[in-house]
mmCIF file of C-alpha atoms and ligand atoms in Angstrom:
data_model
loop_
_atom_site.group_PDB
_atom_site.id
_atom_site.type_symbol
_atom_site.label_atom_id
_atom_site.label_comp_id
_atom_site.label_asym_id
_atom_site.label_seq_id
_atom_site.Cartn_x
_atom_site.Cartn_y
_atom_site.Cartn_z
ATOM 1 C CA MET R 1 12.336 -1.257 30.078
ATOM 2 C CA ASN R 2 12.297 1.263 32.621
ATOM 3 C CA LEU R 3 12.212 4.857 31.680
ATOM 4 C CA SER R 4 14.338 7.005 33.636
ATOM 5 C CA PRO R 5 12.642 10.270 35.153
ATOM 6 C CA LEU R 6 14.365 12.498 32.605
ATOM 7 C CA GLN R 7 13.166 10.655 29.510
ATOM 8 C CA LYS R 8 9.914 11.713 27.904
ATOM 9 C CA ILE R 9 7.136 9.221 26.896
ATOM 10 C CA ILE R 10 6.836 9.345 23.121
ATOM 11 C CA LYS R 11 3.475 10.476 22.397
ATOM 12 C CA VAL R 12 1.904 8.982 19.194
ATOM 13 C CA GLY R 13 -0.697 9.525 16.614
ATOM 14 C CA ILE R 14 -1.856 6.882 14.198
ATOM 15 C CA VAL R 15 -3.478 7.295 10.659
ATOM 16 C CA GLY R 16 -5.652 4.323 9.884
ATOM 17 C CA THR R 17 -7.867 1.916 11.625
ATOM 18 C CA GLY R 18 -7.249 -1.400 9.781
ATOM 19 C CA TYR R 19 -5.125 -4.607 10.259
ATOM 20 C CA ALA R 20 -1.775 -2.938 10.356
ATOM 21 C CA ALA R 21 -3.207 0.111 12.939
ATOM 22 C CA LYS R 22 -4.542 -2.368 15.140
ATOM 23 C CA LYS R 23 -1.038 -4.412 15.364
ATOM 24 C CA ARG R 24 0.727 -1.018 15.841
ATOM 25 C CA ALA R 25 -1.673 0.155 18.636
ATOM 26 C CA GLU R 26 -1.484 -3.043 20.464
ATOM 27 C CA ALA R 27 2.282 -2.980 20.314
ATOM 28 C CA LEU R 28 2.363 0.513 21.284
ATOM 29 C CA GLN R 29 0.000 0.251 24.211
ATOM 30 C CA ALA R 30 1.842 -2.748 25.560
ATOM 31 C CA ASP R 31 5.264 -0.548 25.602
ATOM 32 C CA PRO R 32 5.858 1.787 28.509
ATOM 33 C CA ARG R 33 8.063 4.173 26.388
ATOM 34 C CA ALA R 34 5.059 4.924 24.209
ATOM 35 C CA GLU R 35 1.739 6.477 24.335
ATOM 36 C CA ILE R 36 -1.196 6.682 21.588
ATOM 37 C CA LEU R 37 -2.770 9.954 21.889
ATOM 38 C CA GLN R 38 -4.796 10.336 18.787
ATOM 39 C CA VAL R 39 -6.107 8.518 15.970
ATOM 40 C CA ALA R 40 -7.434 9.718 12.472
ATOM 41 C CA GLY R 41 -9.173 7.231 9.999
ATOM 42 C CA ASN R 42 -11.718 6.634 7.211
ATOM 43 C CA THR R 43 -15.113 5.432 8.234
ATOM 44 C CA PRO R 44 -16.531 7.311 11.343
ATOM 45 C CA GLU R 45 -18.065 4.270 12.881
ATOM 46 C CA LYS R 46 -14.822 2.323 12.655
ATOM 47 C CA VAL R 47 -12.465 5.238 13.826
ATOM 48 C CA ALA R 48 -14.975 5.688 16.791
ATOM 49 C CA LYS R 49 -14.745 1.760 17.676
ATOM 50 C CA PHE R 50 -10.921 1.915 17.359
ATOM 51 C CA CYS R 51 -10.562 4.743 19.613
ATOM 52 C CA GLN R 52 -12.933 3.232 22.293
ATOM 53 C CA THR R 53 -10.850 -0.056 22.086
ATOM 54 C CA PHE R 54 -7.658 1.755 22.615
ATOM 55 C CA SER R 55 -8.861 4.557 24.929
ATOM 56 C CA VAL R 56 -7.714 7.367 22.667
ATOM 57 C CA THR R 57 -8.951 10.438 21.028
ATOM 58 C CA GLU R 58 -10.430 10.691 17.758
ATOM 59 C CA VAL R 59 -9.472 13.560 15.096
ATOM 60 C CA ASN R 60 -11.317 14.329 11.844
ATOM 61 C CA SER R 61 -8.533 14.073 9.509
ATOM 62 C CA TRP R 62 -4.868 13.129 9.257
ATOM 63 C CA GLN R 63 -4.079 16.826 8.392
ATOM 64 C CA GLU R 64 -5.249 17.706 11.783
ATOM 65 C CA LEU R 65 -3.681 15.159 13.385
ATOM 66 C CA VAL R 66 0.088 15.684 11.964
ATOM 67 C CA SER R 67 -0.333 19.163 13.192
ATOM 68 C CA GLN R 68 -1.130 18.474 16.716
ATOM 69 C CA PRO R 69 1.692 20.275 18.649
ATOM 70 C CA GLU R 70 1.970 17.390 21.532
ATOM 71 C CA LEU R 71 2.647 14.635 19.197
ATOM 72 C CA ASP R 72 6.224 13.289 18.491
ATOM 73 C CA LEU R 73 5.546 10.327 16.189
ATOM 74 C CA ILE R 74 2.965 9.715 13.567
ATOM 75 C CA VAL R 75 2.560 6.101 12.523
ATOM 76 C CA ILE R 76 0.913 5.685 9.006
ATOM 77 C CA CYS R 77 -1.157 2.643 8.319
ATOM 78 C CA THR R 78 -3.818 3.842 5.747
ATOM 79 C CA ILE R 79 -4.140 3.392 1.707
ATOM 80 C CA ASN R 80 -1.166 3.445 -0.436
ATOM 81 C CA ARG R 81 -2.188 6.549 -2.510
ATOM 82 C CA ASP R 82 -2.146 8.932 0.592
ATOM 83 C CA HIS R 83 1.355 7.618 2.007
ATOM 84 C CA GLY R 84 3.473 10.135 0.563
ATOM 85 C CA ALA R 85 1.459 13.364 1.180
ATOM 86 C CA ILE R 86 0.759 12.175 4.847
ATOM 87 C CA ALA R 87 4.488 11.151 5.474
ATOM 88 C CA ARG R 88 5.635 14.716 4.024
ATOM 89 C CA SER R 89 3.145 16.733 6.022
ATOM 90 C CA ALA R 90 3.891 15.141 9.215
ATOM 91 C CA ILE R 91 7.737 15.896 8.782
ATOM 92 C CA GLU R 92 7.108 19.435 7.829
ATOM 93 C CA ASN R 93 5.355 19.409 11.026
ATOM 94 C CA ASN R 94 8.354 18.051 12.882
ATOM 95 C CA LYS R 95 7.196 14.682 13.690
ATOM 96 C CA HIS R 96 9.011 11.492 13.380
ATOM 97 C CA VAL R 97 7.588 9.028 10.933
ATOM 98 C CA VAL R 98 6.625 5.028 11.107
ATOM 99 C CA ILE R 99 5.077 4.169 7.669
ATOM 100 C CA GLU R 100 3.989 0.884 6.440
ATOM 101 C CA TYR R 101 5.566 0.100 3.031
ATOM 102 C CA PRO R 102 5.430 1.708 0.517
ATOM 103 C CA LEU R 103 6.831 5.270 1.443
ATOM 104 C CA SER R 104 4.947 6.539 -1.725
ATOM 105 C CA LEU R 105 3.856 5.277 -4.814
ATOM 106 C CA ASP R 106 6.066 7.771 -6.466
ATOM 107 C CA PRO R 107 9.811 7.173 -6.216
ATOM 108 C CA GLN R 108 10.655 10.794 -6.674
ATOM 109 C CA GLU R 109 8.434 11.889 -3.752
ATOM 110 C CA ALA R 110 9.803 9.042 -1.625
ATOM 111 C CA ALA R 111 13.255 10.319 -2.291
ATOM 112 C CA ALA R 112 12.206 13.906 -1.283
ATOM 113 C CA ILE R 113 10.739 12.918 1.836
ATOM 114 C CA ILE R 114 13.806 11.172 2.985
ATOM 115 C CA THR R 115 16.001 14.224 2.090
ATOM 116 C CA LEU R 116 13.381 16.568 3.997
ATOM 117 C CA ALA R 117 13.587 13.998 7.037
ATOM 118 C CA GLN R 118 17.509 13.952 7.051
ATOM 119 C CA ALA R 119 17.182 17.994 6.894
ATOM 120 C CA LYS R 120 14.966 18.013 9.837
ATOM 121 C CA ASN R 121 16.755 15.191 11.877
ATOM 122 C CA LYS R 122 13.610 13.360 11.930
ATOM 123 C CA LEU R 123 13.225 9.499 12.020
ATOM 124 C CA ILE R 124 11.690 8.282 8.464
ATOM 125 C CA HIS R 125 11.149 4.572 9.033
ATOM 126 C CA VAL R 126 9.526 2.424 6.371
ATOM 127 C CA GLU R 127 8.558 -0.916 7.935
ATOM 128 C CA HIS R 128 9.524 -4.183 6.006
ATOM 129 C CA ILE R 129 8.447 -6.949 8.044
ATOM 130 C CA GLU R 130 9.330 -9.367 5.648
ATOM 131 C CA LEU R 131 13.067 -8.716 6.401
ATOM 132 C CA ILE R 132 12.633 -9.676 9.877
ATOM 133 C CA GLY R 133 10.375 -12.531 9.170
ATOM 134 C CA GLY R 134 11.282 -16.344 9.276
ATOM 135 C CA ILE R 135 11.752 -16.759 5.818
ATOM 136 C CA HIS R 136 14.197 -14.072 5.083
ATOM 137 C CA GLN R 137 16.030 -14.753 8.491
ATOM 138 C CA THR R 138 16.400 -18.266 7.394
ATOM 139 C CA LEU R 139 17.390 -17.407 3.739
ATOM 140 C CA ARG R 140 20.166 -15.106 4.859
ATOM 141 C CA GLN R 141 21.444 -17.776 7.240
ATOM 142 C CA TYR R 142 21.790 -20.346 4.562
ATOM 143 C CA LEU R 143 22.840 -18.317 1.790
ATOM 144 C CA PRO R 144 26.492 -18.862 2.341
ATOM 145 C CA GLU R 145 25.923 -22.748 1.653
ATOM 146 C CA ILE R 146 24.687 -22.231 -2.195
ATOM 147 C CA GLY R 147 27.781 -20.364 -3.417
ATOM 148 C CA ASN R 148 27.301 -17.610 -6.150
ATOM 149 C CA ILE R 149 23.604 -17.040 -6.981
ATOM 150 C CA PHE R 150 22.641 -16.947 -10.441
ATOM 151 C CA TYR R 151 19.025 -17.141 -10.662
ATOM 152 C CA ALA R 152 16.083 -16.535 -8.362
ATOM 153 C CA ARG R 153 12.289 -17.025 -8.686
ATOM 154 C CA TYR R 154 9.695 -15.449 -6.482
ATOM 155 C CA THR R 155 5.936 -16.291 -6.850
ATOM 156 C CA THR R 156 3.042 -15.009 -4.583
ATOM 157 C CA ILE R 157 -0.691 -15.912 -5.899
ATOM 158 C CA ALA R 158 -3.837 -15.097 -3.736
ATOM 159 C CA PRO R 159 -7.258 -16.033 -4.987
ATOM 160 C CA LYS R 160 -10.076 -13.928 -4.113
ATOM 161 C CA TYR R 161 -13.351 -14.858 -4.947
ATOM 162 C CA PRO R 162 -15.720 -13.089 -4.875
ATOM 163 C CA PRO R 163 -13.778 -10.224 -6.030
ATOM 164 C CA ALA R 164 -13.268 -7.291 -3.423
ATOM 165 C CA ARG R 165 -14.477 -3.831 -3.830
ATOM 166 C CA ARG R 166 -11.778 -2.572 -1.383
ATOM 167 C CA TRP R 167 -9.011 -0.171 -1.740
ATOM 168 C CA ASN R 168 -6.397 -2.917 -2.486
ATOM 169 C CA TYR R 169 -8.350 -3.785 -5.677
ATOM 170 C CA HIS R 170 -8.219 0.052 -6.951
ATOM 171 C CA LYS R 171 -5.862 1.143 -9.320
ATOM 172 C CA GLN R 172 -4.999 4.620 -7.679
ATOM 173 C CA MET R 173 -5.451 3.619 -4.084
ATOM 174 C CA TRP R 174 -3.335 0.383 -4.255
ATOM 175 C CA GLY R 175 -1.010 1.630 -6.936
ATOM 176 C CA PHE R 176 1.078 -0.506 -9.301
ATOM 177 C CA PRO R 177 1.210 -4.175 -7.829
ATOM 178 C CA LEU R 178 4.896 -4.535 -7.224
ATOM 179 C CA SER R 179 5.166 -0.789 -5.605
ATOM 180 C CA ALA R 180 2.108 -1.880 -3.376
ATOM 181 C CA ALA R 181 3.450 -5.347 -2.887
ATOM 182 C CA LEU R 182 7.079 -3.965 -2.486
ATOM 183 C CA SER R 183 8.354 -6.782 -0.047
ATOM 184 C CA ARG R 184 8.367 -8.836 -3.440
ATOM 185 C CA VAL R 185 11.096 -6.704 -4.910
ATOM 186 C CA HIS R 186 12.671 -6.018 -1.589
ATOM 187 C CA ARG R 187 13.208 -9.409 -0.485
ATOM 188 C CA LEU R 188 15.342 -9.692 -3.886
ATOM 189 C CA THR R 189 17.351 -6.395 -3.894
ATOM 190 C CA ASP R 190 18.177 -7.133 -0.086
ATOM 191 C CA ILE R 191 20.032 -10.252 -1.269
ATOM 192 C CA LEU R 192 21.095 -9.738 -4.845
ATOM 193 C CA GLY R 193 21.958 -5.631 -4.589
ATOM 194 C CA ASN R 194 21.397 -3.498 -7.525
ATOM 195 C CA VAL R 195 19.413 -4.031 -10.562
ATOM 196 C CA ALA R 196 20.656 -3.340 -13.915
ATOM 197 C CA THR R 197 17.384 -3.873 -16.051
ATOM 198 C CA VAL R 198 13.874 -4.587 -15.828
ATOM 199 C CA SER R 199 11.474 -6.151 -18.346
ATOM 200 C CA CYS R 200 7.868 -6.574 -16.994
ATOM 201 C CA GLN R 201 4.322 -7.586 -18.296
ATOM 202 C CA SER R 202 1.308 -6.678 -16.182
ATOM 203 C CA ARG R 203 -2.375 -7.094 -16.719
ATOM 204 C CA TYR R 204 -5.623 -6.180 -14.834
ATOM 205 C CA TRP R 205 -9.100 -7.592 -15.011
ATOM 206 C CA ASP R 206 -11.383 -4.649 -14.572
ATOM 207 C CA ALA R 207 -14.450 -4.503 -12.297
ATOM 208 C CA PRO R 208 -17.536 -2.696 -13.531
ATOM 209 C CA GLU R 209 -17.000 0.100 -11.064
ATOM 210 C CA ALA R 210 -14.607 2.561 -12.588
ATOM 211 C CA GLU R 211 -10.760 2.034 -11.268
ATOM 212 C CA TYR R 212 -11.693 -1.084 -9.506
ATOM 213 C CA PHE R 213 -10.182 -4.181 -10.656
ATOM 214 C CA ASN R 214 -11.213 -8.058 -9.909
ATOM 215 C CA ALA R 215 -7.840 -9.397 -10.416
ATOM 216 C CA CYS R 216 -4.090 -8.388 -11.457
ATOM 217 C CA LEU R 217 -1.176 -10.139 -12.765
ATOM 218 C CA CYS R 218 2.421 -8.921 -12.786
ATOM 219 C CA ASN R 219 5.469 -10.775 -14.049
ATOM 220 C CA ALA R 220 8.763 -8.990 -14.073
ATOM 221 C CA GLN R 221 12.154 -10.256 -14.890
ATOM 222 C CA LEU R 222 15.132 -8.359 -13.184
ATOM 223 C CA ARG R 223 18.820 -8.471 -14.330
ATOM 224 C CA PHE R 224 21.129 -7.662 -11.469
ATOM 225 C CA VAL R 225 24.276 -5.714 -11.834
ATOM 226 C CA ASN R 226 26.172 -8.995 -10.360
ATOM 227 C CA GLY R 227 24.548 -11.006 -13.388
ATOM 228 C CA ALA R 228 21.934 -12.728 -11.583
ATOM 229 C CA ILE R 229 18.562 -13.214 -13.239
ATOM 230 C CA ALA R 230 15.374 -12.996 -10.916
ATOM 231 C CA GLU R 231 11.599 -13.384 -11.933
ATOM 232 C CA ILE R 232 8.791 -11.997 -9.838
ATOM 233 C CA SER R 233 5.430 -13.363 -10.425
ATOM 234 C CA TYR R 234 2.729 -11.580 -8.387
ATOM 235 C CA GLY R 235 -1.240 -12.317 -8.776
ATOM 236 C CA LYS R 236 -4.262 -11.904 -6.878
ATOM 237 C CA GLY R 237 -8.072 -11.781 -7.367
ATOM 238 C CA ASP R 238 -10.791 -13.758 -8.792
ATOM 239 C CA VAL R 239 -9.113 -15.275 -11.621
ATOM 240 C CA PHE R 240 -6.917 -17.373 -9.476
ATOM 241 C CA TRP R 241 -8.095 -20.438 -7.790
ATOM 242 C CA HIS R 242 -4.999 -21.796 -6.460
ATOM 243 C CA GLY R 243 -3.024 -19.741 -3.692
ATOM 244 C CA TYR R 244 0.737 -20.325 -4.059
ATOM 245 C CA ARG R 245 3.669 -18.643 -2.416
ATOM 246 C CA HIS R 246 7.249 -20.293 -3.600
ATOM 247 C CA LEU R 247 10.675 -18.420 -3.262
ATOM 248 C CA GLU R 248 13.699 -20.252 -4.830
ATOM 249 C CA ILE R 249 17.253 -19.171 -4.976
ATOM 250 C CA TYR R 250 19.566 -20.979 -7.073
ATOM 251 C CA GLY R 251 23.377 -21.039 -6.587
ATOM 252 C CA ASP R 252 26.254 -22.793 -8.130
ATOM 253 C CA GLN R 253 26.524 -24.763 -4.908
ATOM 254 C CA GLY R 254 22.885 -25.575 -3.951
ATOM 255 C CA THR R 255 19.351 -24.551 -4.133
ATOM 256 C CA ILE R 256 17.206 -22.876 -1.282
ATOM 257 C CA SER R 257 13.447 -23.263 -1.605
ATOM 258 C CA PHE R 258 10.613 -22.110 0.506
ATOM 259 C CA MET R 259 7.287 -23.360 -0.457
ATOM 260 C CA GLY R 260 4.740 -21.515 1.566
ATOM 261 C CA GLU R 261 6.478 -21.604 4.961
ATOM 262 C CA LYS R 262 8.525 -24.973 4.224
ATOM 263 C CA GLY R 263 12.098 -24.276 3.547
ATOM 264 C CA SER R 264 14.536 -26.558 2.136
ATOM 265 C CA LEU R 265 18.220 -26.519 1.171
ATOM 266 C CA ILE R 266 18.971 -28.756 -1.786
ATOM 267 C CA LYS R 267 22.870 -29.761 -2.361
ATOM 268 C CA GLY R 268 23.854 -32.796 -4.646
ATOM 269 C CA GLU R 269 21.844 -35.708 -3.441
ATOM 270 C CA GLU R 270 20.882 -34.377 0.020
ATOM 271 C CA THR R 271 17.719 -32.089 1.009
ATOM 272 C CA ILE R 272 17.707 -30.645 4.143
ATOM 273 C CA THR R 273 14.523 -29.143 6.002
ATOM 274 C CA LEU R 274 15.376 -25.520 6.968
ATOM 275 C CA PRO R 275 13.514 -24.219 10.296
ATOM 276 C CA VAL R 276 11.573 -20.965 9.684
ATOM 277 C CA LYS R 277 9.856 -19.135 12.549
ATOM 278 C CA SER R 278 6.297 -18.286 12.600
ATOM 279 C CA ARG R 279 4.961 -14.703 10.963
ATOM 280 C CA ARG R 280 3.627 -13.799 14.251
ATOM 281 C CA GLY R 281 4.695 -10.941 16.303
ATOM 282 C CA LEU R 282 6.489 -9.052 13.456
ATOM 283 C CA PHE R 283 4.640 -5.861 14.143
ATOM 284 C CA VAL R 284 5.610 -5.698 17.552
ATOM 285 C CA GLN R 285 9.300 -6.380 16.653
ATOM 286 C CA ASP R 286 9.471 -3.418 14.259
ATOM 287 C CA THR R 287 7.511 -1.092 16.865
ATOM 288 C CA SER R 288 9.978 -2.357 19.582
ATOM 289 C CA MET R 289 13.081 -1.400 17.351
ATOM 290 C CA VAL R 290 11.552 2.207 16.515
ATOM 291 C CA LEU R 291 11.390 2.963 20.142
ATOM 292 C CA ASP R 292 14.841 1.474 20.783
ATOM 293 C CA TYR R 293 16.025 4.013 18.101
ATOM 294 C CA LEU R 294 14.091 6.882 19.329
ATOM 295 C CA THR R 295 15.111 6.207 23.126
ATOM 296 C CA GLU R 296 18.635 4.827 22.707
ATOM 297 C CA GLY R 297 19.505 5.608 19.317
ATOM 298 C CA GLN R 298 19.977 1.958 18.445
ATOM 299 C CA PRO R 299 20.263 1.341 14.764
ATOM 300 C CA LEU R 300 16.962 0.062 12.861
ATOM 301 C CA TYR R 301 17.043 -3.084 10.832
ATOM 302 C CA VAL R 302 16.198 -1.104 7.281
ATOM 303 C CA LYS R 303 17.350 1.962 6.116
ATOM 304 C CA PRO R 304 14.522 3.894 3.896
ATOM 305 C CA GLN R 305 17.130 4.351 1.199
ATOM 306 C CA ALA R 306 16.805 0.361 0.821
ATOM 307 C CA SER R 307 13.052 0.889 0.643
ATOM 308 C CA LEU R 308 13.294 3.693 -1.873
ATOM 309 C CA TYR R 309 15.713 1.471 -3.945
ATOM 310 C CA ALA R 310 13.168 -1.269 -4.088
ATOM 311 C CA LEU R 311 10.668 1.332 -4.966
ATOM 312 C CA GLN R 312 12.683 2.499 -7.988
ATOM 313 C CA VAL R 313 13.026 -1.096 -9.184
ATOM 314 C CA ALA R 314 9.159 -1.611 -8.767
ATOM 315 C CA ASP R 315 8.588 1.857 -10.687
ATOM 316 C CA ALA R 316 10.964 0.736 -13.469
ATOM 317 C CA ALA R 317 8.941 -2.551 -13.699
ATOM 318 C CA ARG R 318 5.717 -0.302 -13.967
ATOM 319 C CA ARG R 319 7.265 1.723 -16.862
ATOM 320 C CA SER R 320 8.511 -1.467 -18.593
ATOM 321 C CA ALA R 321 5.177 -2.672 -18.521
ATOM 322 C CA ASP R 322 3.439 0.464 -19.809
ATOM 323 C CA SER R 323 6.182 0.757 -22.594
ATOM 324 C CA ASN R 324 6.917 -2.682 -23.368
ATOM 325 C CA GLN R 325 10.421 -1.974 -23.413
ATOM 326 C CA VAL R 326 13.197 -3.240 -21.163
ATOM 327 C CA VAL R 327 14.007 -0.329 -18.456
ATOM 328 C CA GLN R 328 17.299 0.469 -16.980
ATOM 329 C CA VAL R 329 17.112 1.082 -13.346
HETATM 330 P P1 LIG B 1 -6.697 -2.636 5.852
HETATM 331 O O1 LIG B 1 -6.879 -3.283 7.070
HETATM 332 O O2 LIG B 1 -7.805 -2.640 4.685
HETATM 333 O O3 LIG B 1 -6.697 -0.993 6.459
HETATM 334 C C1 LIG B 1 -6.747 0.219 5.589
HETATM 335 C C2 LIG B 1 -6.976 1.533 6.056
HETATM 336 O O4 LIG B 1 -7.050 2.698 5.239
HETATM 337 C C3 LIG B 1 -8.199 1.564 6.778
HETATM 338 O O5 LIG B 1 -8.095 2.433 8.133
HETATM 339 C C4 LIG B 1 -9.386 1.816 6.079
HETATM 340 O O6 LIG B 1 -10.414 2.639 6.781
HETATM 341 C C5 LIG B 1 -8.558 3.044 5.339
HETATM 342 N N1 LIG B 1 -9.075 3.461 3.976
HETATM 343 C C6 LIG B 1 -9.670 2.473 3.332
HETATM 344 N N2 LIG B 1 -10.193 3.229 2.038
HETATM 345 C C7 LIG B 1 -9.882 4.426 2.359
HETATM 346 C C8 LIG B 1 -10.130 5.545 1.428
HETATM 347 N N3 LIG B 1 -10.561 5.659 0.244
HETATM 348 N N4 LIG B 1 -9.668 6.936 1.864
HETATM 349 C C9 LIG B 1 -9.020 7.017 3.316
HETATM 350 N N5 LIG B 1 -8.755 5.652 4.059
HETATM 351 C C10 LIG B 1 -9.158 4.477 3.526
HETATM 352 O O7 LIG B 1 -5.084 -2.477 5.298
HETATM 353 P P2 LIG B 1 -3.852 -2.986 6.132
HETATM 354 O O8 LIG B 1 -3.443 -4.382 5.798
HETATM 355 O O9 LIG B 1 -3.798 -2.235 7.355
HETATM 356 O O10 LIG B 1 -2.696 -1.791 5.262
HETATM 357 C C11 LIG B 1 -2.301 -0.528 5.631
HETATM 358 C C12 LIG B 1 -0.993 -0.238 5.071
HETATM 359 O O11 LIG B 1 -0.154 -1.108 5.637
HETATM 360 C C13 LIG B 1 -0.917 -0.386 3.382
HETATM 361 O O12 LIG B 1 -0.106 0.498 3.109
HETATM 362 C C14 LIG B 1 -0.145 -1.562 3.481
HETATM 363 O O13 LIG B 1 0.544 -1.839 2.319
HETATM 364 C C15 LIG B 1 0.742 -1.656 4.746
HETATM 365 N N6 LIG B 1 1.250 -2.916 5.082
HETATM 366 C C16 LIG B 1 0.366 -3.916 5.739
HETATM 367 C C17 LIG B 1 0.788 -5.225 6.014
HETATM 368 C C18 LIG B 1 0.058 -6.055 6.632
HETATM 369 O O14 LIG B 1 0.498 -7.273 7.189
HETATM 370 N N7 LIG B 1 -1.323 -5.833 6.552
HETATM 371 C C19 LIG B 1 2.206 -5.339 5.903
HETATM 372 C C20 LIG B 1 2.936 -4.415 5.271
HETATM 373 C C21 LIG B 1 2.482 -3.201 4.994
HETATM 374 P P3 LIG B 1 -11.947 1.923 6.691
HETATM 375 O O15 LIG B 1 -11.776 0.683 7.059
HETATM 376 O O16 LIG B 1 -12.714 2.886 7.328
HETATM 377 O O17 LIG B 1 -12.480 2.148 5.203
HETATM 378 C C1 LIG B 2 2.006 -7.995 3.972
HETATM 379 N N1 LIG B 2 -0.260 -8.187 4.141
HETATM 380 C C2 LIG B 2 0.600 -7.418 3.924
HETATM 381 C C3 LIG B 2 0.348 -6.503 3.079
HETATM 382 C C4 LIG B 2 -1.103 -6.217 3.164
HETATM 383 C C5 LIG B 2 -1.498 -7.480 3.945
HETATM 384 C C6 LIG B 2 -2.144 -5.312 2.436
HETATM 385 C C7 LIG B 2 1.103 -5.309 2.339
HETATM 386 C C8 LIG B 2 1.070 -5.597 0.830
HETATM 387 C C9 LIG B 2 1.780 -6.830 0.417
HETATM 388 O O1 LIG B 2 3.068 -7.111 0.461
HETATM 389 O O2 LIG B 2 1.013 -7.878 -0.248
HETATM 390 C C10 LIG B 2 -2.761 -7.950 4.089
HETATM 391 N N2 LIG B 2 -2.149 -10.160 4.848
HETATM 392 C C11 LIG B 2 -2.940 -9.219 4.717
HETATM 393 C C12 LIG B 2 -4.368 -9.568 5.010
HETATM 394 C C13 LIG B 2 -4.151 -10.767 5.459
HETATM 395 C C14 LIG B 2 -2.863 -11.321 5.451
HETATM 396 C C15 LIG B 2 -5.602 -8.774 4.995
HETATM 397 O O3 LIG B 2 -2.044 -12.420 5.847
HETATM 398 C C16 LIG B 2 -5.462 -11.880 5.872
HETATM 399 C C17 LIG B 2 -5.120 -12.937 6.589
HETATM 400 N N3 LIG B 2 -0.513 -10.147 7.907
HETATM 401 C C18 LIG B 2 -1.765 -10.468 8.179
HETATM 402 C C19 LIG B 2 -1.804 -11.824 8.943
HETATM 403 C C20 LIG B 2 -0.190 -12.200 8.969
HETATM 404 C C21 LIG B 2 0.448 -11.159 8.063
HETATM 405 C C22 LIG B 2 -2.652 -12.598 9.650
HETATM 406 O O4 LIG B 2 -2.920 -9.797 7.950
HETATM 407 C C23 LIG B 2 0.484 -13.156 9.676
HETATM 408 C C24 LIG B 2 0.301 -13.643 10.856
HETATM 409 C C25 LIG B 2 1.854 -10.784 7.846
HETATM 410 N N4 LIG B 2 1.717 -9.404 6.072
HETATM 411 C C26 LIG B 2 2.604 -10.365 6.696
HETATM 412 C C27 LIG B 2 3.874 -10.020 6.563
HETATM 413 C C28 LIG B 2 3.733 -9.081 5.265
HETATM 414 C C29 LIG B 2 2.367 -8.821 5.029
HETATM 415 C C30 LIG B 2 4.990 -10.945 7.076
HETATM 416 C C31 LIG B 2 5.137 -8.587 4.674
HETATM 417 C C32 LIG B 2 5.018 -9.250 3.321
HETATM 418 C C33 LIG B 2 6.077 -10.444 3.117
HETATM 419 O O5 LIG B 2 6.239 -11.304 4.172
HETATM 420 O O6 LIG B 2 6.495 -10.568 1.997
#
């Protein structure tokens, strides 16, 4: 896109230097509408290397980054524990915010951040690339073929051996598994709507180091307002030996099934293979839509309220697991 001389280039600061941050930086650097100025991270050597790769300036902390007067947009790609505090502080400093899900681990804090952003007329965009990904797009396209949906099952199991001593195996830094891996809930609320009740079982295999775990397993049953029942099974770590990703949606006229990236529609005697686009390029798409919004006011593909709703369901699952009770959402 060509910028008119009056249109100002969006000045960006990034928090984080990991996988998502790198994808964001590549996408922003390739787009003439944006310029990355500053980056804050965790390990000094990694921050230095990231800044060298993208020719940007290093700042000492996210607190310093969000208060830089020249920045228009803060992109938050760091550990889940810090998401809410950084997002809130960025908006208080009158910045637009893009954040990789979840917006916060605490749904009340997430709601307050959305309200604050609205009051200050700032963008708060919570990335949900699963919605623009091939599986979800194909699912939405073929849903009308299967009639009324009454049951859904979504299982993602990720083996990890030897166990990881990283932030995503730390109870506070990662958060409750279904809040951290929020796309598992969001894919279902996106197609089935509001949830009435949640029942959840969850378990950790603790690591010797305090607050770290070697594996976790979370199993939630959702009852939707429309009557549909869904089960989410999520597991990762060193007790799993077989990686597995399966999403199956049952309607009274047919079933849609994704085994890994392989989709099928089953109706009567017939099984049709469904096309699924690859998972590549999703951060580029998301970033480009953010810039379309900021420069031309084009609507984004997901509203922060939808992310908040998924978070409320995930947090209800956490409360159900803690209390061993069925929880109303
Ligand atoms: P990652 O590659 O592990 O990067 C994590 C970042 O957090 C790194 O900059 C890391 O710095 C920093 N960090 C680690 N421990 C920290 C600590 N104790 N204090 C402060 N910073 C710390 O993870 P990622 O995949 O980019 O995930 C980042 C965020 O994006 C997460 O919220 C995740 O849920 C979200 N997300 C990612 C994807 C994806 O496809 N990867 C998709 C959707 C959402 P060091 O390396 O220096 O420790
Ligand atoms: C989501 N991927 C995520 C998340 C993390 C990672 C932390 C958010 C939490 C979650 O939903 O589980 C991290 N994903 C990884 C890592 C690998 C990985 C470390 O695949 C290592 C290979 N993400 C990638 C790569 C792709 C990718 C290489 O790192 C694909 C080419 C896609 N990750 C991807 C997508 C999501 C995601 C599409 C959204 C979740 C979903 O689709 O349900």
